[in-house]
């Protein structure tokens, strides 16, 4: 097919590569504008732009697509059979949605209708789901509400992080979009309306990573995995910020000697320190912190951290 690809981050690159290698005629790539990043605030290209230029494909970077007659005229001149979208970052207006013969097809990183929205990968981990996947779907003016076409299921491992699941889903998107376009061209696919249970995966912010130690240990552990590597989870210890990379739930609790089940430790209190873990009381259960990062330093295991930052029972992690 002759197509236009719209995408921006690393997640979209494998799908673009699959379309090119699969023999489709990618006439243009549309991505977000370059942005200043890093300490030096140097302008950097989105990953999709880099991939497209490496393949000799024309790239367009409109600040906005809505009410952009010049951009619409460009698309009309290309006259694509289909527009494929993967984590582009802008909603498409009706004029663009109705332009291609086969429509605008989105590669969404969840098993719709669950986890519509900006951050489905991370929220499936935070919420304790055991599986997720990729859904290809028709785009409409609503957010991730269009009719579904195909799905592929990806299990979520017990030690899954936002980063590892991102890579698995990105890799799954390429084969599924190829299968989808083949089915569209052959007329063998059925549109499936989104019905049943749904939920919204809201955008991630840095403040989401501030650990509330009154939560259950299992919920904090999932938050740590889900927000790794970005935006990350953190607390204050000894007046400085520490970022958490890996933790495990302990089934023991800090019990009171005066009565079974009563806790003498406030949530956030360091209950014990071992050679390779810092055990912290939560609202329910203990959390063994095994990998963390002190402010302004590199990521390290708990043993290395403890050699440079003495921590003892009774110290407090503060949200």
mmCIF file of C-alpha atoms in Angstrom:
data_model
loop_
_atom_site.group_PDB
_atom_site.id
_atom_site.type_symbol
_atom_site.label_atom_id
_atom_site.label_comp_id
_atom_site.label_asym_id
_atom_site.label_seq_id
_atom_site.Cartn_x
_atom_site.Cartn_y
_atom_site.Cartn_z
ATOM 1 C CA UNK A 1 0.000 0.000 0.000
ATOM 2 C CA UNK A 2 0.944 3.632 -0.422
ATOM 3 C CA UNK A 3 0.892 5.104 3.072
ATOM 4 C CA UNK A 4 1.786 7.947 5.396
ATOM 5 C CA UNK A 5 3.168 7.041 8.825
ATOM 6 C CA UNK A 6 2.564 9.242 11.872
ATOM 7 C CA UNK A 7 4.538 8.594 15.051
ATOM 8 C CA UNK A 8 7.060 10.190 17.383
ATOM 9 C CA UNK A 9 8.791 8.147 20.153
ATOM 10 C CA UNK A 10 10.864 4.955 20.249
ATOM 11 C CA UNK A 11 7.673 2.899 20.552
ATOM 12 C CA UNK A 12 6.701 3.768 16.966
ATOM 13 C CA UNK A 13 10.030 2.951 15.305
ATOM 14 C CA UNK A 14 9.638 -0.863 15.013
ATOM 15 C CA UNK A 15 6.257 -0.414 13.294
ATOM 16 C CA UNK A 16 7.742 2.037 10.789
ATOM 17 C CA UNK A 17 10.647 -0.318 10.086
ATOM 18 C CA UNK A 18 8.247 -3.253 9.640
ATOM 19 C CA UNK A 19 6.146 -1.326 7.124
ATOM 20 C CA UNK A 20 9.210 -0.376 5.074
ATOM 21 C CA UNK A 21 10.699 -3.862 5.188
ATOM 22 C CA UNK A 22 7.275 -5.371 4.478
ATOM 23 C CA UNK A 23 7.216 -3.779 1.046
ATOM 24 C CA UNK A 24 4.776 -0.930 1.700
ATOM 25 C CA UNK A 25 5.396 2.386 -0.023
ATOM 26 C CA UNK A 26 5.936 4.831 2.834
ATOM 27 C CA UNK A 27 5.598 8.164 1.044
ATOM 28 C CA UNK A 28 6.075 10.375 4.084
ATOM 29 C CA UNK A 29 6.538 10.341 7.843
ATOM 30 C CA UNK A 30 4.821 12.886 10.098
ATOM 31 C CA UNK A 31 6.229 13.454 13.566
ATOM 32 C CA UNK A 32 6.379 16.075 16.306
ATOM 33 C CA UNK A 33 8.816 19.014 16.024
ATOM 34 C CA UNK A 34 12.391 18.716 17.307
ATOM 35 C CA UNK A 35 12.697 19.708 20.971
ATOM 36 C CA UNK A 36 15.507 20.889 23.266
ATOM 37 C CA UNK A 37 16.597 18.133 25.637
ATOM 38 C CA UNK A 38 19.258 17.412 28.209
ATOM 39 C CA UNK A 39 21.262 19.797 30.334
ATOM 40 C CA UNK A 40 22.575 21.649 27.309
ATOM 41 C CA UNK A 41 19.040 22.031 25.878
ATOM 42 C CA UNK A 42 20.286 21.008 22.441
ATOM 43 C CA UNK A 43 17.645 20.417 19.794
ATOM 44 C CA UNK A 44 17.041 16.711 19.272
ATOM 45 C CA UNK A 45 15.089 14.858 16.622
ATOM 46 C CA UNK A 46 12.287 12.475 17.601
ATOM 47 C CA UNK A 47 13.302 8.813 17.197
ATOM 48 C CA UNK A 48 10.835 8.331 14.317
ATOM 49 C CA UNK A 49 12.391 11.213 12.399
ATOM 50 C CA UNK A 50 15.852 9.670 12.761
ATOM 51 C CA UNK A 51 14.576 6.312 11.515
ATOM 52 C CA UNK A 52 12.808 7.898 8.541
ATOM 53 C CA UNK A 53 15.789 9.976 7.463
ATOM 54 C CA UNK A 54 18.017 6.905 7.686
ATOM 55 C CA UNK A 55 15.669 5.261 5.159
ATOM 56 C CA UNK A 56 15.521 8.316 2.890
ATOM 57 C CA UNK A 57 11.864 9.084 3.634
ATOM 58 C CA UNK A 58 10.478 12.626 3.626
ATOM 59 C CA UNK A 59 9.598 13.968 7.070
ATOM 60 C CA UNK A 60 6.990 16.576 8.021
ATOM 61 C CA UNK A 61 6.836 18.151 11.497
ATOM 62 C CA UNK A 62 3.784 20.399 11.806
ATOM 63 C CA UNK A 63 3.343 22.174 15.143
ATOM 64 C CA UNK A 64 -0.333 21.279 14.877
ATOM 65 C CA UNK A 65 -2.433 19.405 12.349
ATOM 66 C CA UNK A 66 -5.816 20.864 13.185
ATOM 67 C CA UNK A 67 -6.769 23.876 11.040
ATOM 68 C CA UNK A 68 -3.555 23.417 9.047
ATOM 69 C CA UNK A 69 -4.669 23.789 5.443
ATOM 70 C CA UNK A 70 -1.125 23.653 4.090
ATOM 71 C CA UNK A 71 -0.492 20.280 5.728
ATOM 72 C CA UNK A 72 -3.864 18.937 4.596
ATOM 73 C CA UNK A 73 -3.014 19.947 1.026
ATOM 74 C CA UNK A 74 0.269 18.024 1.335
ATOM 75 C CA UNK A 75 -1.587 14.877 2.422
ATOM 76 C CA UNK A 76 -4.114 15.279 -0.387
ATOM 77 C CA UNK A 77 -1.278 15.523 -2.897
ATOM 78 C CA UNK A 78 0.270 12.301 -1.552
ATOM 79 C CA UNK A 79 -3.181 10.655 -1.612
ATOM 80 C CA UNK A 80 -2.247 7.721 0.659
ATOM 81 C CA UNK A 81 -4.226 4.485 0.672
ATOM 82 C CA UNK A 82 -3.925 4.444 4.455
ATOM 83 C CA UNK A 83 -2.440 6.501 7.275
ATOM 84 C CA UNK A 84 -0.812 4.437 10.036
ATOM 85 C CA UNK A 85 -0.484 6.095 13.450
ATOM 86 C CA UNK A 86 1.588 4.982 16.451
ATOM 87 C CA UNK A 87 2.034 7.254 19.481
ATOM 88 C CA UNK A 88 1.978 10.373 17.338
ATOM 89 C CA UNK A 89 0.935 12.843 20.023
ATOM 90 C CA UNK A 90 -1.819 14.821 18.276
ATOM 91 C CA UNK A 91 -5.485 14.079 17.624
ATOM 92 C CA UNK A 92 -6.342 13.978 13.932
ATOM 93 C CA UNK A 93 -9.119 16.207 12.557
ATOM 94 C CA UNK A 94 -11.994 14.797 10.534
ATOM 95 C CA UNK A 95 -10.525 16.106 7.284
ATOM 96 C CA UNK A 96 -7.465 13.888 7.771
ATOM 97 C CA UNK A 97 -9.429 10.901 9.117
ATOM 98 C CA UNK A 98 -11.625 10.667 6.023
ATOM 99 C CA UNK A 99 -8.852 11.251 3.479
ATOM 100 C CA UNK A 100 -7.307 7.748 2.963
ATOM 101 C CA UNK A 101 -9.152 4.978 1.134
ATOM 102 C CA UNK A 102 -8.620 2.489 3.979
ATOM 103 C CA UNK A 103 -8.829 5.061 6.773
ATOM 104 C CA UNK A 104 -6.442 6.001 9.550
ATOM 105 C CA UNK A 105 -5.286 2.960 11.517
ATOM 106 C CA UNK A 106 -3.864 3.323 15.008
ATOM 107 C CA UNK A 107 -1.460 0.940 16.772
ATOM 108 C CA UNK A 108 -2.510 1.152 20.429
ATOM 109 C CA UNK A 109 -0.528 -0.383 23.299
ATOM 110 C CA UNK A 110 -3.327 -2.097 25.205
ATOM 111 C CA UNK A 111 -6.124 -4.599 24.773
ATOM 112 C CA UNK A 112 -8.900 -2.142 24.059
ATOM 113 C CA UNK A 113 -11.366 -1.078 25.288
ATOM 114 C CA UNK A 114 -9.296 -1.179 28.495
ATOM 115 C CA UNK A 115 -6.543 1.401 28.952
ATOM 116 C CA UNK A 116 -7.408 4.066 26.466
ATOM 117 C CA UNK A 117 -5.219 7.140 26.804
ATOM 118 C CA UNK A 118 -1.633 8.316 26.981
ATOM 119 C CA UNK A 119 0.142 5.782 29.232
ATOM 120 C CA UNK A 120 -1.424 2.316 28.873
ATOM 121 C CA UNK A 121 1.894 0.460 29.192
ATOM 122 C CA UNK A 122 2.735 1.763 32.655
ATOM 123 C CA UNK A 123 -0.782 1.640 34.074
ATOM 124 C CA UNK A 124 -1.270 -2.033 33.278
ATOM 125 C CA UNK A 125 1.707 -2.787 35.554
ATOM 126 C CA UNK A 126 0.653 -0.339 38.270
ATOM 127 C CA UNK A 127 -2.842 -1.838 38.298
ATOM 128 C CA UNK A 128 -1.554 -5.411 38.558
ATOM 129 C CA UNK A 129 -2.764 -6.725 35.195
ATOM 130 C CA UNK A 130 -1.349 -10.086 34.102
ATOM 131 C CA UNK A 131 -1.575 -9.434 30.377
ATOM 132 C CA UNK A 132 -1.824 -6.610 27.893
ATOM 133 C CA UNK A 133 -1.153 -6.321 24.179
ATOM 134 C CA UNK A 134 -1.505 -4.348 20.976
ATOM 135 C CA UNK A 135 -4.773 -3.407 19.306
ATOM 136 C CA UNK A 136 -5.069 -2.054 15.768
ATOM 137 C CA UNK A 137 -8.089 0.154 15.356
ATOM 138 C CA UNK A 138 -9.806 2.711 13.151
ATOM 139 C CA UNK A 139 -9.225 6.237 14.355
ATOM 140 C CA UNK A 140 -12.048 8.664 14.970
ATOM 141 C CA UNK A 141 -12.210 12.065 16.632
ATOM 142 C CA UNK A 142 -12.594 10.544 20.117
ATOM 143 C CA UNK A 143 -9.562 9.322 22.080
ATOM 144 C CA UNK A 144 -8.938 5.621 21.326
ATOM 145 C CA UNK A 145 -12.644 4.919 20.842
ATOM 146 C CA UNK A 146 -12.718 3.691 17.225
ATOM 147 C CA UNK A 147 -13.669 0.226 16.008
ATOM 148 C CA UNK A 148 -11.067 -2.471 16.619
ATOM 149 C CA UNK A 149 -9.489 -4.676 13.953
ATOM 150 C CA UNK A 150 -6.855 -7.074 15.349
ATOM 151 C CA UNK A 151 -5.230 -7.797 18.701
ATOM 152 C CA UNK A 152 -2.150 -9.592 19.939
ATOM 153 C CA UNK A 153 -1.733 -10.546 23.609
ATOM 154 C CA UNK A 154 1.509 -9.966 25.549
ATOM 155 C CA UNK A 155 1.856 -11.502 29.055
ATOM 156 C CA UNK A 156 3.086 -9.234 31.852
ATOM 157 C CA UNK A 157 5.891 -10.888 33.827
ATOM 158 C CA UNK A 158 5.998 -10.647 37.619
ATOM 159 C CA UNK A 159 9.164 -8.526 37.400
ATOM 160 C CA UNK A 160 8.002 -6.472 34.394
ATOM 161 C CA UNK A 161 8.944 -2.804 34.291
ATOM 162 C CA UNK A 162 7.495 -0.007 32.230
ATOM 163 C CA UNK A 163 10.662 -0.108 30.132
ATOM 164 C CA UNK A 164 10.709 -3.848 29.467
ATOM 165 C CA UNK A 165 6.999 -3.964 28.627
ATOM 166 C CA UNK A 166 7.401 -0.959 26.318
ATOM 167 C CA UNK A 167 10.006 -2.860 24.299
ATOM 168 C CA UNK A 168 7.874 -6.019 24.077
ATOM 169 C CA UNK A 169 4.830 -4.109 22.888
ATOM 170 C CA UNK A 170 6.808 -2.001 20.428
ATOM 171 C CA UNK A 171 8.168 -5.191 18.863
ATOM 172 C CA UNK A 172 4.659 -6.686 18.677
ATOM 173 C CA UNK A 173 3.259 -3.668 16.835
ATOM 174 C CA UNK A 174 5.154 -4.291 13.590
ATOM 175 C CA UNK A 175 3.831 -7.786 12.760
ATOM 176 C CA UNK A 176 0.306 -6.816 13.800
ATOM 177 C CA UNK A 177 0.112 -3.741 11.559
ATOM 178 C CA UNK A 178 1.384 -5.799 8.616
ATOM 179 C CA UNK A 179 -1.333 -8.386 9.245
ATOM 180 C CA UNK A 180 -3.896 -5.620 9.610
ATOM 181 C CA UNK A 181 -3.025 -3.911 6.328
ATOM 182 C CA UNK A 182 -3.057 -7.255 4.525
ATOM 183 C CA UNK A 183 -6.536 -7.966 5.875
ATOM 184 C CA UNK A 184 -7.787 -4.513 4.934
ATOM 185 C CA UNK A 185 -6.525 -4.857 1.394
ATOM 186 C CA UNK A 186 -8.060 -8.323 1.027
ATOM 187 C CA UNK A 187 -11.318 -7.288 2.681
ATOM 188 C CA UNK A 188 -11.152 -10.058 5.293
ATOM 189 C CA UNK A 189 -11.254 -7.952 8.478
ATOM 190 C CA UNK A 190 -14.342 -7.063 10.474
ATOM 191 C CA UNK A 191 -14.785 -3.850 12.415
ATOM 192 C CA UNK A 192 -15.453 -4.636 16.079
ATOM 193 C CA UNK A 193 -17.047 -1.816 18.130
ATOM 194 C CA UNK A 194 -15.571 -1.193 21.566
ATOM 195 C CA UNK A 195 -17.991 -2.434 24.204
ATOM 196 C CA UNK A 196 -17.671 -3.611 27.789
ATOM 197 C CA UNK A 197 -15.316 -2.642 30.588
ATOM 198 C CA UNK A 198 -13.039 0.282 29.893
ATOM 199 C CA UNK A 199 -10.619 2.498 31.799
ATOM 200 C CA UNK A 200 -8.431 5.508 31.081
ATOM 201 C CA UNK A 201 -4.623 5.474 31.314
ATOM 202 C CA UNK A 202 -3.871 9.048 32.282
ATOM 203 C CA UNK A 203 -0.645 10.807 31.387
ATOM 204 C CA UNK A 204 2.378 10.219 33.627
ATOM 205 C CA UNK A 205 3.815 13.033 35.732
ATOM 206 C CA UNK A 206 6.831 13.204 38.020
ATOM 207 C CA UNK A 207 4.621 13.812 41.052
ATOM 208 C CA UNK A 208 2.976 10.428 40.481
ATOM 209 C CA UNK A 209 6.258 8.836 41.573
ATOM 210 C CA UNK A 210 6.218 10.291 45.088
ATOM 211 C CA UNK A 211 5.808 7.207 47.273
ATOM 212 C CA UNK A 212 2.946 7.177 49.769
ATOM 213 C CA UNK A 213 4.177 4.696 52.351
ATOM 214 C CA UNK A 214 0.687 4.273 53.821
ATOM 215 C CA UNK A 215 -0.161 2.250 50.709
ATOM 216 C CA UNK A 216 0.169 -1.534 50.729
ATOM 217 C CA UNK A 217 3.626 -2.898 49.951
ATOM 218 C CA UNK A 218 2.346 -4.741 46.881
ATOM 219 C CA UNK A 219 0.953 -1.502 45.436
ATOM 220 C CA UNK A 220 4.200 0.398 46.027
ATOM 221 C CA UNK A 221 6.229 -2.400 44.426
ATOM 222 C CA UNK A 222 4.037 -2.282 41.323
ATOM 223 C CA UNK A 223 4.344 1.500 41.209
ATOM 224 C CA UNK A 224 8.141 1.221 41.285
ATOM 225 C CA UNK A 225 8.123 -1.231 38.368
ATOM 226 C CA UNK A 226 5.490 0.605 36.368
ATOM 227 C CA UNK A 227 7.244 3.979 36.576
ATOM 228 C CA UNK A 228 10.675 2.558 35.717
ATOM 229 C CA UNK A 229 12.563 4.066 33.962
ATOM 230 C CA UNK A 230 10.430 7.224 33.778
ATOM 231 C CA UNK A 231 9.337 9.196 35.679
ATOM 232 C CA UNK A 232 10.556 6.976 38.522
ATOM 233 C CA UNK A 233 9.526 6.687 42.175
ATOM 234 C CA UNK A 234 11.177 8.546 45.026
ATOM 235 C CA UNK A 235 11.181 9.520 48.709
ATOM 236 C CA UNK A 236 13.240 11.633 51.072
ATOM 237 C CA UNK A 237 15.753 9.857 53.315
ATOM 238 C CA UNK A 238 18.038 11.796 55.608
ATOM 239 C CA UNK A 239 16.985 15.048 53.989
ATOM 240 C CA UNK A 240 17.888 13.912 50.473
ATOM 241 C CA UNK A 241 15.885 12.436 47.616
ATOM 242 C CA UNK A 242 16.393 8.783 46.742
ATOM 243 C CA UNK A 243 14.945 7.137 43.649
ATOM 244 C CA UNK A 244 13.803 3.500 43.720
ATOM 245 C CA UNK A 245 14.582 1.016 40.958
ATOM 246 C CA UNK A 246 13.843 -2.395 42.426
ATOM 247 C CA UNK A 247 11.974 -3.703 45.465
ATOM 248 C CA UNK A 248 10.285 -6.859 46.705
ATOM 249 C CA UNK A 249 7.271 -7.424 48.914
ATOM 250 C CA UNK A 250 7.922 -9.133 52.252
ATOM 251 C CA UNK A 251 5.056 -10.992 53.848
ATOM 252 C CA UNK A 252 6.143 -10.163 57.402
ATOM 253 C CA UNK A 253 4.880 -7.071 59.184
ATOM 254 C CA UNK A 254 6.296 -4.966 61.997
ATOM 255 C CA UNK A 255 4.249 -6.322 64.891
ATOM 256 C CA UNK A 256 3.600 -4.905 68.309
ATOM 257 C CA UNK A 257 4.548 -7.026 71.305
ATOM 258 C CA UNK A 258 1.431 -5.719 73.049
ATOM 259 C CA UNK A 259 -1.065 -7.213 70.649
ATOM 260 C CA UNK A 260 -1.062 -9.469 67.589
ATOM 261 C CA UNK A 261 -1.344 -7.618 64.340
ATOM 262 C CA UNK A 262 -0.757 -4.153 65.817
ATOM 263 C CA UNK A 263 2.025 -2.172 64.216
ATOM 264 C CA UNK A 264 4.479 -0.118 66.291
ATOM 265 C CA UNK A 265 6.107 1.275 63.152
ATOM 266 C CA UNK A 266 4.686 4.134 61.176
ATOM 267 C CA UNK A 267 4.589 3.656 57.414
ATOM 268 C CA UNK A 268 7.895 4.720 55.896
ATOM 269 C CA UNK A 269 9.943 3.587 58.901
ATOM 270 C CA UNK A 270 13.068 1.528 58.206
ATOM 271 C CA UNK A 271 12.417 -1.695 60.134
ATOM 272 C CA UNK A 272 15.696 -3.485 59.408
ATOM 273 C CA UNK A 273 18.789 -3.283 57.230
ATOM 274 C CA UNK A 274 20.473 -6.344 55.713
ATOM 275 C CA UNK A 275 23.534 -6.616 53.514
ATOM 276 C CA UNK A 276 21.444 -6.323 50.357
ATOM 277 C CA UNK A 277 18.135 -4.680 51.334
ATOM 278 C CA UNK A 278 16.470 -1.891 53.271
ATOM 279 C CA UNK A 279 13.217 -3.127 54.818
ATOM 280 C CA UNK A 280 10.566 -0.426 55.070
ATOM 281 C CA UNK A 281 7.204 -0.584 56.812
ATOM 282 C CA UNK A 282 4.232 0.233 54.586
ATOM 283 C CA UNK A 283 0.535 0.532 55.272
ATOM 284 C CA UNK A 284 0.385 -3.238 54.929
ATOM 285 C CA UNK A 285 3.495 -5.428 54.902
ATOM 286 C CA UNK A 286 7.175 -4.706 54.458
ATOM 287 C CA UNK A 287 8.909 -3.589 51.300
ATOM 288 C CA UNK A 288 12.515 -4.699 50.741
ATOM 289 C CA UNK A 289 14.247 -1.986 48.703
ATOM 290 C CA UNK A 290 17.013 -3.682 46.713
ATOM 291 C CA UNK A 291 18.091 -1.105 44.147
ATOM 292 C CA UNK A 292 18.033 2.664 44.467
ATOM 293 C CA UNK A 293 19.711 5.878 43.401
ATOM 294 C CA UNK A 294 20.875 8.670 45.691
ATOM 295 C CA UNK A 295 20.393 12.269 44.641
ATOM 296 C CA UNK A 296 22.979 13.252 42.041
ATOM 297 C CA UNK A 297 24.531 9.765 41.913
ATOM 298 C CA UNK A 298 24.262 6.645 39.800
ATOM 299 C CA UNK A 299 21.845 3.760 40.220
ATOM 300 C CA UNK A 300 23.182 1.090 42.612
ATOM 301 C CA UNK A 301 22.174 -1.985 44.579
ATOM 302 C CA UNK A 302 21.246 -1.601 48.240
ATOM 303 C CA UNK A 303 24.539 -3.067 49.416
ATOM 304 C CA UNK A 304 26.566 -0.430 47.576
ATOM 305 C CA UNK A 305 24.194 2.286 48.755
ATOM 306 C CA UNK A 306 24.550 1.237 52.401
ATOM 307 C CA UNK A 307 28.340 1.370 52.214
ATOM 308 C CA UNK A 308 28.175 5.060 51.334
ATOM 309 C CA UNK A 309 24.962 6.084 53.062
ATOM 310 C CA UNK A 310 24.546 4.562 56.531
ATOM 311 C CA UNK A 311 20.915 3.670 57.206
ATOM 312 C CA UNK A 312 19.609 2.144 60.427
ATOM 313 C CA UNK A 313 16.371 0.817 61.837
ATOM 314 C CA UNK A 314 14.160 3.666 62.907
ATOM 315 C CA UNK A 315 15.145 5.999 60.068
ATOM 316 C CA UNK A 316 12.238 7.355 58.104
ATOM 317 C CA UNK A 317 11.393 7.438 54.432
ATOM 318 C CA UNK A 318 9.316 10.539 53.872
ATOM 319 C CA UNK A 319 6.949 11.173 50.983
#
